[in-house]
Coordinates of C-alpha atoms and ligand atoms in Angstrom, one line a residue:
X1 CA 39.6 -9.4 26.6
X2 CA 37.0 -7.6 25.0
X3 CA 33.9 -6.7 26.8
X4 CA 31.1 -8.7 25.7
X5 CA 27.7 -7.4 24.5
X6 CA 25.0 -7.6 26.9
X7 CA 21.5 -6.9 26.3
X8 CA 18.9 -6.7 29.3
X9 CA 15.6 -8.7 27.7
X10 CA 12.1 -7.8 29.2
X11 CA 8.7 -9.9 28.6
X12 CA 5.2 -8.9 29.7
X13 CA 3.1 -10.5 27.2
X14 CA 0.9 -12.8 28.9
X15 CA 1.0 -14.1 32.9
X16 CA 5.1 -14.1 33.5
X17 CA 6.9 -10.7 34.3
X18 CA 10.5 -11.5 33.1
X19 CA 14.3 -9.5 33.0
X20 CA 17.1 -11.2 31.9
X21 CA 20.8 -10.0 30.9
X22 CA 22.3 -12.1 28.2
X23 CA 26.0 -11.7 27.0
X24 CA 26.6 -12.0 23.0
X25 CA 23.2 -13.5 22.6
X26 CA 23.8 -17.0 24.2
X27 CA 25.3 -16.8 27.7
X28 CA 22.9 -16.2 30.3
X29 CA 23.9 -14.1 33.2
X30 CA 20.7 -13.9 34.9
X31 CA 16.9 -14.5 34.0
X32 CA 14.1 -13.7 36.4
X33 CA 10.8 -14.6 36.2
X34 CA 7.7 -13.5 38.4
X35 CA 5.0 -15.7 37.5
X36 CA 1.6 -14.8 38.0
X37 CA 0.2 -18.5 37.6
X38 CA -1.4 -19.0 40.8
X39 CA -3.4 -16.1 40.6
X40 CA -4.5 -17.0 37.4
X41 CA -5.6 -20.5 38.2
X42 CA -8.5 -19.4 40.3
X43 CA -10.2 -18.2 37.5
X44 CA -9.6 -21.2 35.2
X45 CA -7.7 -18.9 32.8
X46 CA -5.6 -15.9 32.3
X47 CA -7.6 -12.3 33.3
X48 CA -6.4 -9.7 31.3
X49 CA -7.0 -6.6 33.8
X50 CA -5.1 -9.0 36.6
X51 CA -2.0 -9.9 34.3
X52 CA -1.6 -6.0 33.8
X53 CA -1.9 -5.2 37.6
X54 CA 0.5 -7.8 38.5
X55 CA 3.3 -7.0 35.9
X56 CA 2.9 -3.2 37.1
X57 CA 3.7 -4.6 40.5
X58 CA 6.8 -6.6 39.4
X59 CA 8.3 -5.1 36.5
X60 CA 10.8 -2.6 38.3
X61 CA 11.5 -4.9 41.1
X62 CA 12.2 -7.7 38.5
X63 CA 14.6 -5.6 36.0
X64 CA 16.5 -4.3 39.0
X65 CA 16.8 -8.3 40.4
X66 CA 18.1 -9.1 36.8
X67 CA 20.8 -6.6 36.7
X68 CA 22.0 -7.5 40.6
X69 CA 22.0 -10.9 39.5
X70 CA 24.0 -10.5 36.6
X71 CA 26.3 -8.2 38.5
X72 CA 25.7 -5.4 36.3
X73 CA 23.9 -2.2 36.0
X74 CA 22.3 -0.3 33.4
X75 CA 25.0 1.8 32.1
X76 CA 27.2 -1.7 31.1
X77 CA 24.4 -2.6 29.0
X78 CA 24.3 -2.5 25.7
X79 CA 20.7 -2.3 24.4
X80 CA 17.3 -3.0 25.7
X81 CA 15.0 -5.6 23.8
X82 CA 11.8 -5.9 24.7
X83 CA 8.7 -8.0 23.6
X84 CA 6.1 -5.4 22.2
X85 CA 3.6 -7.9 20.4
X86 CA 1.6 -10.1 20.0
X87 CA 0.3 -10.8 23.3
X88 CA -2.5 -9.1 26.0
X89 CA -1.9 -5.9 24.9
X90 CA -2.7 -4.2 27.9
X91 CA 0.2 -6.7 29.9
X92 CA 2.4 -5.7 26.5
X93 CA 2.3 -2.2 27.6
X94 CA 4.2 -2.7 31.2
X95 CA 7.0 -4.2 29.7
X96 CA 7.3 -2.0 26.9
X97 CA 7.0 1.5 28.8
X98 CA 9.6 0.6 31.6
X99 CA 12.0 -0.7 28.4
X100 CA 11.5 2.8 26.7
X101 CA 11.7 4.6 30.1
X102 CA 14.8 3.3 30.8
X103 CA 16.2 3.9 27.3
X104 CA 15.0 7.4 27.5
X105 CA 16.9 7.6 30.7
X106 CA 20.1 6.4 29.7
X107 CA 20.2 6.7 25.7
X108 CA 20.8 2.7 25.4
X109 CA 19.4 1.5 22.0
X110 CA 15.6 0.0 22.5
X111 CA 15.1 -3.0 20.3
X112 CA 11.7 -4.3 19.6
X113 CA 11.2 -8.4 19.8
X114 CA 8.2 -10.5 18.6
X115 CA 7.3 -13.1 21.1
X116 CA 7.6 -15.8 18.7
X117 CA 11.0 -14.7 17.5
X118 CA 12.1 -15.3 21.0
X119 CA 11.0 -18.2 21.4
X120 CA 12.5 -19.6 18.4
X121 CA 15.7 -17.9 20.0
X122 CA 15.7 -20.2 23.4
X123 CA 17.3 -22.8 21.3
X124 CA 20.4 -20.5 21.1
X125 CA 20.5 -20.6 24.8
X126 CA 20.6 -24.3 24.2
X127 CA 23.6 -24.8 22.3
X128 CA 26.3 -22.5 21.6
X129 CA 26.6 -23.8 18.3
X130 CA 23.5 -24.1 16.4
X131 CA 22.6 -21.7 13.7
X132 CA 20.0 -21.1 10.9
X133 CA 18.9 -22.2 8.9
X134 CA 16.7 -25.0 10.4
X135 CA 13.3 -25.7 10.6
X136 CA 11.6 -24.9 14.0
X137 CA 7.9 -26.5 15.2
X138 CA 6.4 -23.3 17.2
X139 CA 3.9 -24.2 20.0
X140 CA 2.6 -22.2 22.8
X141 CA -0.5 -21.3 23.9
X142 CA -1.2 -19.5 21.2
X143 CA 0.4 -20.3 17.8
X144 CA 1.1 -23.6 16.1
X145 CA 3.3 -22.9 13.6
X146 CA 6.4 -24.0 11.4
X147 CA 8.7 -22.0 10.4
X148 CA 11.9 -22.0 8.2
X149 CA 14.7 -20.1 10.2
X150 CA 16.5 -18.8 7.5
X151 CA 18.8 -16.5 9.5
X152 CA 18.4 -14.9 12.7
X153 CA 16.0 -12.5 11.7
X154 CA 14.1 -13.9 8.7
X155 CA 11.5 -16.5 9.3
X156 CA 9.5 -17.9 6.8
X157 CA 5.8 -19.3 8.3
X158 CA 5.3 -22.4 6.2
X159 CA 2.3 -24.1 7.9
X160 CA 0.2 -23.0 10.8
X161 CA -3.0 -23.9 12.7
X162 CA -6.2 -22.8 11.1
X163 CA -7.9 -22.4 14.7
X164 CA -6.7 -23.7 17.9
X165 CA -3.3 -23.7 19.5
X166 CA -1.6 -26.6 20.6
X167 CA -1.6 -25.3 23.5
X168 CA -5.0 -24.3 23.4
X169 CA -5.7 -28.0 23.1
X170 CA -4.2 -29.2 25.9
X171 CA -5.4 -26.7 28.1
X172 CA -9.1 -27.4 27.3
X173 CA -8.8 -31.5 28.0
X174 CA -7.3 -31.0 31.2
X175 CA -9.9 -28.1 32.3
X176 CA -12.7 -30.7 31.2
X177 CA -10.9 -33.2 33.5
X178 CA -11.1 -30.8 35.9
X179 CA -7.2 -30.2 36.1
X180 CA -7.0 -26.6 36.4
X181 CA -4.6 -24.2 34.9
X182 CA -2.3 -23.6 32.6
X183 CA -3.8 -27.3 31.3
X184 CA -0.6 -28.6 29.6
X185 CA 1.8 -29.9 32.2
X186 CA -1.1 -31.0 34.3
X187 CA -2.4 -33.3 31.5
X188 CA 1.0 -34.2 31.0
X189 CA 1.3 -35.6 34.4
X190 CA -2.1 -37.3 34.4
X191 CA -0.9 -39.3 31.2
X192 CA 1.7 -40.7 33.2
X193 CA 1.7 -44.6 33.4
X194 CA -1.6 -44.0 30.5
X195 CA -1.9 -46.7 27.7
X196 CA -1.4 -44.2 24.7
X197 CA -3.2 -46.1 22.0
X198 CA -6.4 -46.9 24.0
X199 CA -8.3 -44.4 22.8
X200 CA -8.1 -43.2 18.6
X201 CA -8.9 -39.4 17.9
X202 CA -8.9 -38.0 14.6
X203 CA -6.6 -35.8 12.8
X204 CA -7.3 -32.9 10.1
X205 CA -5.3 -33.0 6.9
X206 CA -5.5 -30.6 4.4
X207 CA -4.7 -31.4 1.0
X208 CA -1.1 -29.9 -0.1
X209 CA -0.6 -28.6 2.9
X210 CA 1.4 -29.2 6.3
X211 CA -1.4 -26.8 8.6
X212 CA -2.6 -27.9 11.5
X213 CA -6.1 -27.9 13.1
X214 CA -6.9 -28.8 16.4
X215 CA -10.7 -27.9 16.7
X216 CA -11.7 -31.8 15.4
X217 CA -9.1 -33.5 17.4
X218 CA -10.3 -31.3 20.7
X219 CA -14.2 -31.6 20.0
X220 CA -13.6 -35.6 19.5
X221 CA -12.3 -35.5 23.1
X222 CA -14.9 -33.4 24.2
X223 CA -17.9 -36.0 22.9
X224 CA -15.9 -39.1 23.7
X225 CA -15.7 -37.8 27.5
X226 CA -19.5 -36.8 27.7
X227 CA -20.2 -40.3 26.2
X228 CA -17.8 -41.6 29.0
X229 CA -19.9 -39.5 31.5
X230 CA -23.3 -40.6 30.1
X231 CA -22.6 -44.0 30.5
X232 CA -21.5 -43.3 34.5
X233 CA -25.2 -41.5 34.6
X234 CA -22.9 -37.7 34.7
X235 CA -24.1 -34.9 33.8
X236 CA -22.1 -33.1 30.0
X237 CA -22.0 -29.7 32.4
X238 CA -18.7 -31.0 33.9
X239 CA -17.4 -31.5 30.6
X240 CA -17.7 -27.8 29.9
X241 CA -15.5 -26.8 33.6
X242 CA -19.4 -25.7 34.6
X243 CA -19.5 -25.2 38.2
X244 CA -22.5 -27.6 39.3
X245 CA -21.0 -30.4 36.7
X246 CA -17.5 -30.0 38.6
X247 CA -19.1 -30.5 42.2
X248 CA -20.3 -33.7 41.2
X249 CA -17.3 -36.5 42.0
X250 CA -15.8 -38.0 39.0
X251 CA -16.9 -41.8 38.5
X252 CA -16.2 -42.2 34.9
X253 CA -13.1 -43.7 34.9
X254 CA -13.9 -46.4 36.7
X255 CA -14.5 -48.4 33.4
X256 CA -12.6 -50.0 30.9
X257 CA -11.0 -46.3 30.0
X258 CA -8.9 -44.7 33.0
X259 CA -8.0 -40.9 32.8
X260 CA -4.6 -41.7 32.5
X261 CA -5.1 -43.7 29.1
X262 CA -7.5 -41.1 28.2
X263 CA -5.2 -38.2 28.7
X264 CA -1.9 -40.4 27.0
X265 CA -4.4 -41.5 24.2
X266 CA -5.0 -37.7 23.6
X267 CA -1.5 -36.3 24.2
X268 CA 0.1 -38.7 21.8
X269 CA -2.5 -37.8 19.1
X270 CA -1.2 -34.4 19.3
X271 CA 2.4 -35.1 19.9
X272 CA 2.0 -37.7 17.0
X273 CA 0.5 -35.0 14.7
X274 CA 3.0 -32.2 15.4
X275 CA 6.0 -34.9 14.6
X276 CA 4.7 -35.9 11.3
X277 CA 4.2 -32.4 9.9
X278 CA 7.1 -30.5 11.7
X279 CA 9.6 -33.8 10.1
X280 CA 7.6 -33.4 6.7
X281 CA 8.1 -29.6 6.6
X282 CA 12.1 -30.1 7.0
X283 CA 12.1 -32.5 4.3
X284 CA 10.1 -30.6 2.0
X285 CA 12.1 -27.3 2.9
X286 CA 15.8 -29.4 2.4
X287 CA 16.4 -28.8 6.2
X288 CA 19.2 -31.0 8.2
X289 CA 18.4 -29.4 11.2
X290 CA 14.8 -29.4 13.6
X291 CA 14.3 -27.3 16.5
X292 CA 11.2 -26.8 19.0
X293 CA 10.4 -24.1 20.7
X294 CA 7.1 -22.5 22.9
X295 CA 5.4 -23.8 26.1
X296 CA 3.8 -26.7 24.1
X297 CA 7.9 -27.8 23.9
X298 CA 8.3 -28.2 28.0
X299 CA 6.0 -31.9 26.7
X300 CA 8.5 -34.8 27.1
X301 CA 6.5 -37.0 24.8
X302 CA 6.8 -34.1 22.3
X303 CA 10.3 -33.8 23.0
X304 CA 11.2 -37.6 22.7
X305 CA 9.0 -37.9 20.1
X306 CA 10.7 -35.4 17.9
X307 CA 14.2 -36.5 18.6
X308 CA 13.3 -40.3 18.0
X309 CA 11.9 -39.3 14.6
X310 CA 14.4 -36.5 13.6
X311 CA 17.1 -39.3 14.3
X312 CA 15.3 -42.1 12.0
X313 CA 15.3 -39.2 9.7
X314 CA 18.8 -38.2 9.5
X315 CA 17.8 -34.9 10.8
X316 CA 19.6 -33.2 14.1
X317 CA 17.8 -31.9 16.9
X318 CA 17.7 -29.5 19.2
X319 CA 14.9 -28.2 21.9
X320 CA 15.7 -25.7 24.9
X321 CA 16.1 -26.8 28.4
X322 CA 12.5 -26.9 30.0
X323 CA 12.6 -23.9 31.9
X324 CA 13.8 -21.9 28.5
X325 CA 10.5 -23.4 26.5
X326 CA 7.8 -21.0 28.3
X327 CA 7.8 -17.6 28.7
X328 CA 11.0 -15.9 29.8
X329 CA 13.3 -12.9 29.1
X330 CA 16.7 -14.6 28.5
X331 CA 14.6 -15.8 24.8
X332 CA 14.0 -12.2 24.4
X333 CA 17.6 -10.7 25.2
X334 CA 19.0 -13.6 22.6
X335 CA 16.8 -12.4 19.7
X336 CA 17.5 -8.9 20.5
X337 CA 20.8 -9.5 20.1
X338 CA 21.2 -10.5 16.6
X339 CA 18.5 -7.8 16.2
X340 CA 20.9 -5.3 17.5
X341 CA 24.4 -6.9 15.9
X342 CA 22.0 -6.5 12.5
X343 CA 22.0 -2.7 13.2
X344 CA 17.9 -2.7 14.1
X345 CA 16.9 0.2 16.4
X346 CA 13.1 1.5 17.4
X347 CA 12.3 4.6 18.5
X348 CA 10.2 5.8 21.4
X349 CA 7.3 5.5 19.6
X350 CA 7.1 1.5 19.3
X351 CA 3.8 0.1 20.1
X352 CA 2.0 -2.6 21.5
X353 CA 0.1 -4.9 19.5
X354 CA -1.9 -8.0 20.2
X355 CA -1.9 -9.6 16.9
X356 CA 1.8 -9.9 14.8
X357 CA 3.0 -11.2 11.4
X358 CA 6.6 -13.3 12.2
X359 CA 7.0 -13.3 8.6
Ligands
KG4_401 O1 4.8 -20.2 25.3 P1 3.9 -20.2 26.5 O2 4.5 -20.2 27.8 O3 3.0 -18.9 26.4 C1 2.5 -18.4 25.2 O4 3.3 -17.7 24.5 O5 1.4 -18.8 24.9 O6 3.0 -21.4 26.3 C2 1.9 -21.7 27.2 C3 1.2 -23.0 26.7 C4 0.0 -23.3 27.6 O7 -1.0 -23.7 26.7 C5 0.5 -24.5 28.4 O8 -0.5 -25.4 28.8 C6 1.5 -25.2 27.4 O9 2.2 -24.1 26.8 N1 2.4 -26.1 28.1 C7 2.4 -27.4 28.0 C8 3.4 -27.9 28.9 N2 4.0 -26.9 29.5 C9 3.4 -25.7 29.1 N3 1.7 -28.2 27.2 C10 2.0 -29.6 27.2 N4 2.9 -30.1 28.1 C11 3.6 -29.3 28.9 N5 4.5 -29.9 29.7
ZN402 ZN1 5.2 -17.6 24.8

């Protein structure tokens, strides 16, 4: 039988220190992930300075759990992909120096992988099957964007978000709730049981164009809930996650509104939003095919969503299991693979960088 390509995949760029070994791009023989979340939640976000510490801390122990794991060791594997943008560029920079120390060390082939293109790539770890060209919603914590897969390594960005994340929007409702951090599955979970239509919140459209913008939608939210908290005699500080607001207990939703319609009113106005363009853009583009992909993609009302719509419009669908949507290193070893089988190599002098064009 011949031996099967196996690429050890590292990710640093934000709050999750990741290894992973992946045979011929789709079958996962390990994927470990040290998550710093905890940490982070104390300070209502992600600290740059901290995320770097930590994945100092983790990086060798977690590349050496990865290979054990996998029952391997360095000199079976065939390359080393690595994410090296965009992301904290400063957390970038741990994963990226022990993927070119190593490759120094043994002379395996380092392969360079944007973030985005690895995320895209979870949906390979999904279904053995499923190739480009398809059209793929992207949405983390940081981009909102489509993009038209036309092979494993060329992506065509056809609409994106002209300010805020998806992400970025669900993270900022649940820290005005009070929630805590990372925002998304928390509001998820307090829109459980919510009435979704209860409360309307606009959406931006541009003309001839399927980009996104969240600020409206997130600022709507913002005022409705200080109107909420003005009526309950509150002060707007808690609104803004200020300290004195948040001591005060929360009486608002005592009314007509509860936080759980609130928070499904507001999650299916995003959900509802994504959908329409991501379904729009696979029309437009002549796509038969719709994948999802980023942490925004763990949502289930995203995820059902999507699949109910892509089926009333003759389009398959695919989205990766939940613990493949955020950040992990088995997404990065899968892109790097078809990077590597496309004959891509970088040298010892690949940088870091925060900000990255995917096409
Ligand atoms: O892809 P990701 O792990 O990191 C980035 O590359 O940004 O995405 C993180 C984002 C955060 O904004 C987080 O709140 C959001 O994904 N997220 C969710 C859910 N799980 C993670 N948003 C909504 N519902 C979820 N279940
Ligand atoms: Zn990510």
């Amino acid at each position: 039988m011949e031996k099967p390509c196996l690429i050890l995949g590292i990710e640093s760029s934000c709050d999750e220190t990741a290894a992973a070994v992946v045979a011929n791009g789709r079958e996962i023989r390990s994927n470990i992930i040290a998550t710093q979340a905890a940490v982070h939640q104390q300070y209502g976000g992600v600290v740059p300075e901290i995320a770097s510490r930590m994945h100092v801390e983790a990086i060798l122990p977690v590349i050496d759990q990865a290979l054990a794991q996998a029952g391997t060791t360095l000199a079976d594997i065939d390359a080393i992909a690595v994410t090296y943008g965009p992301g904290l560029v400063g957390a970038l920079l741990v994963g990226l120096s022990a993927a070119k120390g190593l490759s120094a060390a043994t002379g395996k082939p380092l392969v360079g992988v944007h973030h985005i293109a690895g995320h895209i790539a979870a949906n390979y770890l999904a279904d053995p099957a499923w190739e480009p060209p398809f059209l793929c919603l992207v949405v983390s914590g940081a981009h909102s964007h489509l993009v038209v897969v036309h092979d494993y390594e060329q992506f065509e960005v056809v609409a994106r978000t002209r300010d805020d994340a998806a992400g970025e929007a669900f993270d900022k409702i649940a820290r005005a709730f009070g929630l805590g951090y990372p925002g998304g599955p928390l509001l998820e979970q307090a829109a459980i049981g919510g009435n979704p239509q209860a409360v309307t919140f606009p959406r931006t459209h541009f003309p001839d164009s399927l980009d996104f913008s969240f600020s409206g939608l997130k600022t709507a939210a913002l005022n409705q809930l200080n109107r909420l908290r003005q009526a309950a005699g509150q002060s707007a500080a808690k609104t803004a996650g200020q300290s004195a607001g948040n001591d005060e207990p929360d009486t608002i939703w005592s009314g007509p509104v509860s936080q759980a319609d609130f928070a499904a009113s507001y999650q299916q106005a995003i959900v509802d939003y994504l959908a329409n363009h991501a379904i729009a853009a696979a029309k437009a583009h002549g796509l038969k095919r719709l994948a999802v992909a980023g942490g925004v993609s763990a949502n289930r009302c995203l995820r059902d969503t999507l699949s109910q719509r892509a089926s009333a419009a003759g389009l398959d669908f695919l989205c990766p299991p939940f613990e493949f949507c955020t950040d992990n290193a088995a997404m990065i070893a899968s892109a790097g693979y078809y990077a590597y089988q496309n004959g891509r190599r970088d040298t010892l002098d690949l940088n870091a960088t925060a900000t990255l064009e995917l096409s």
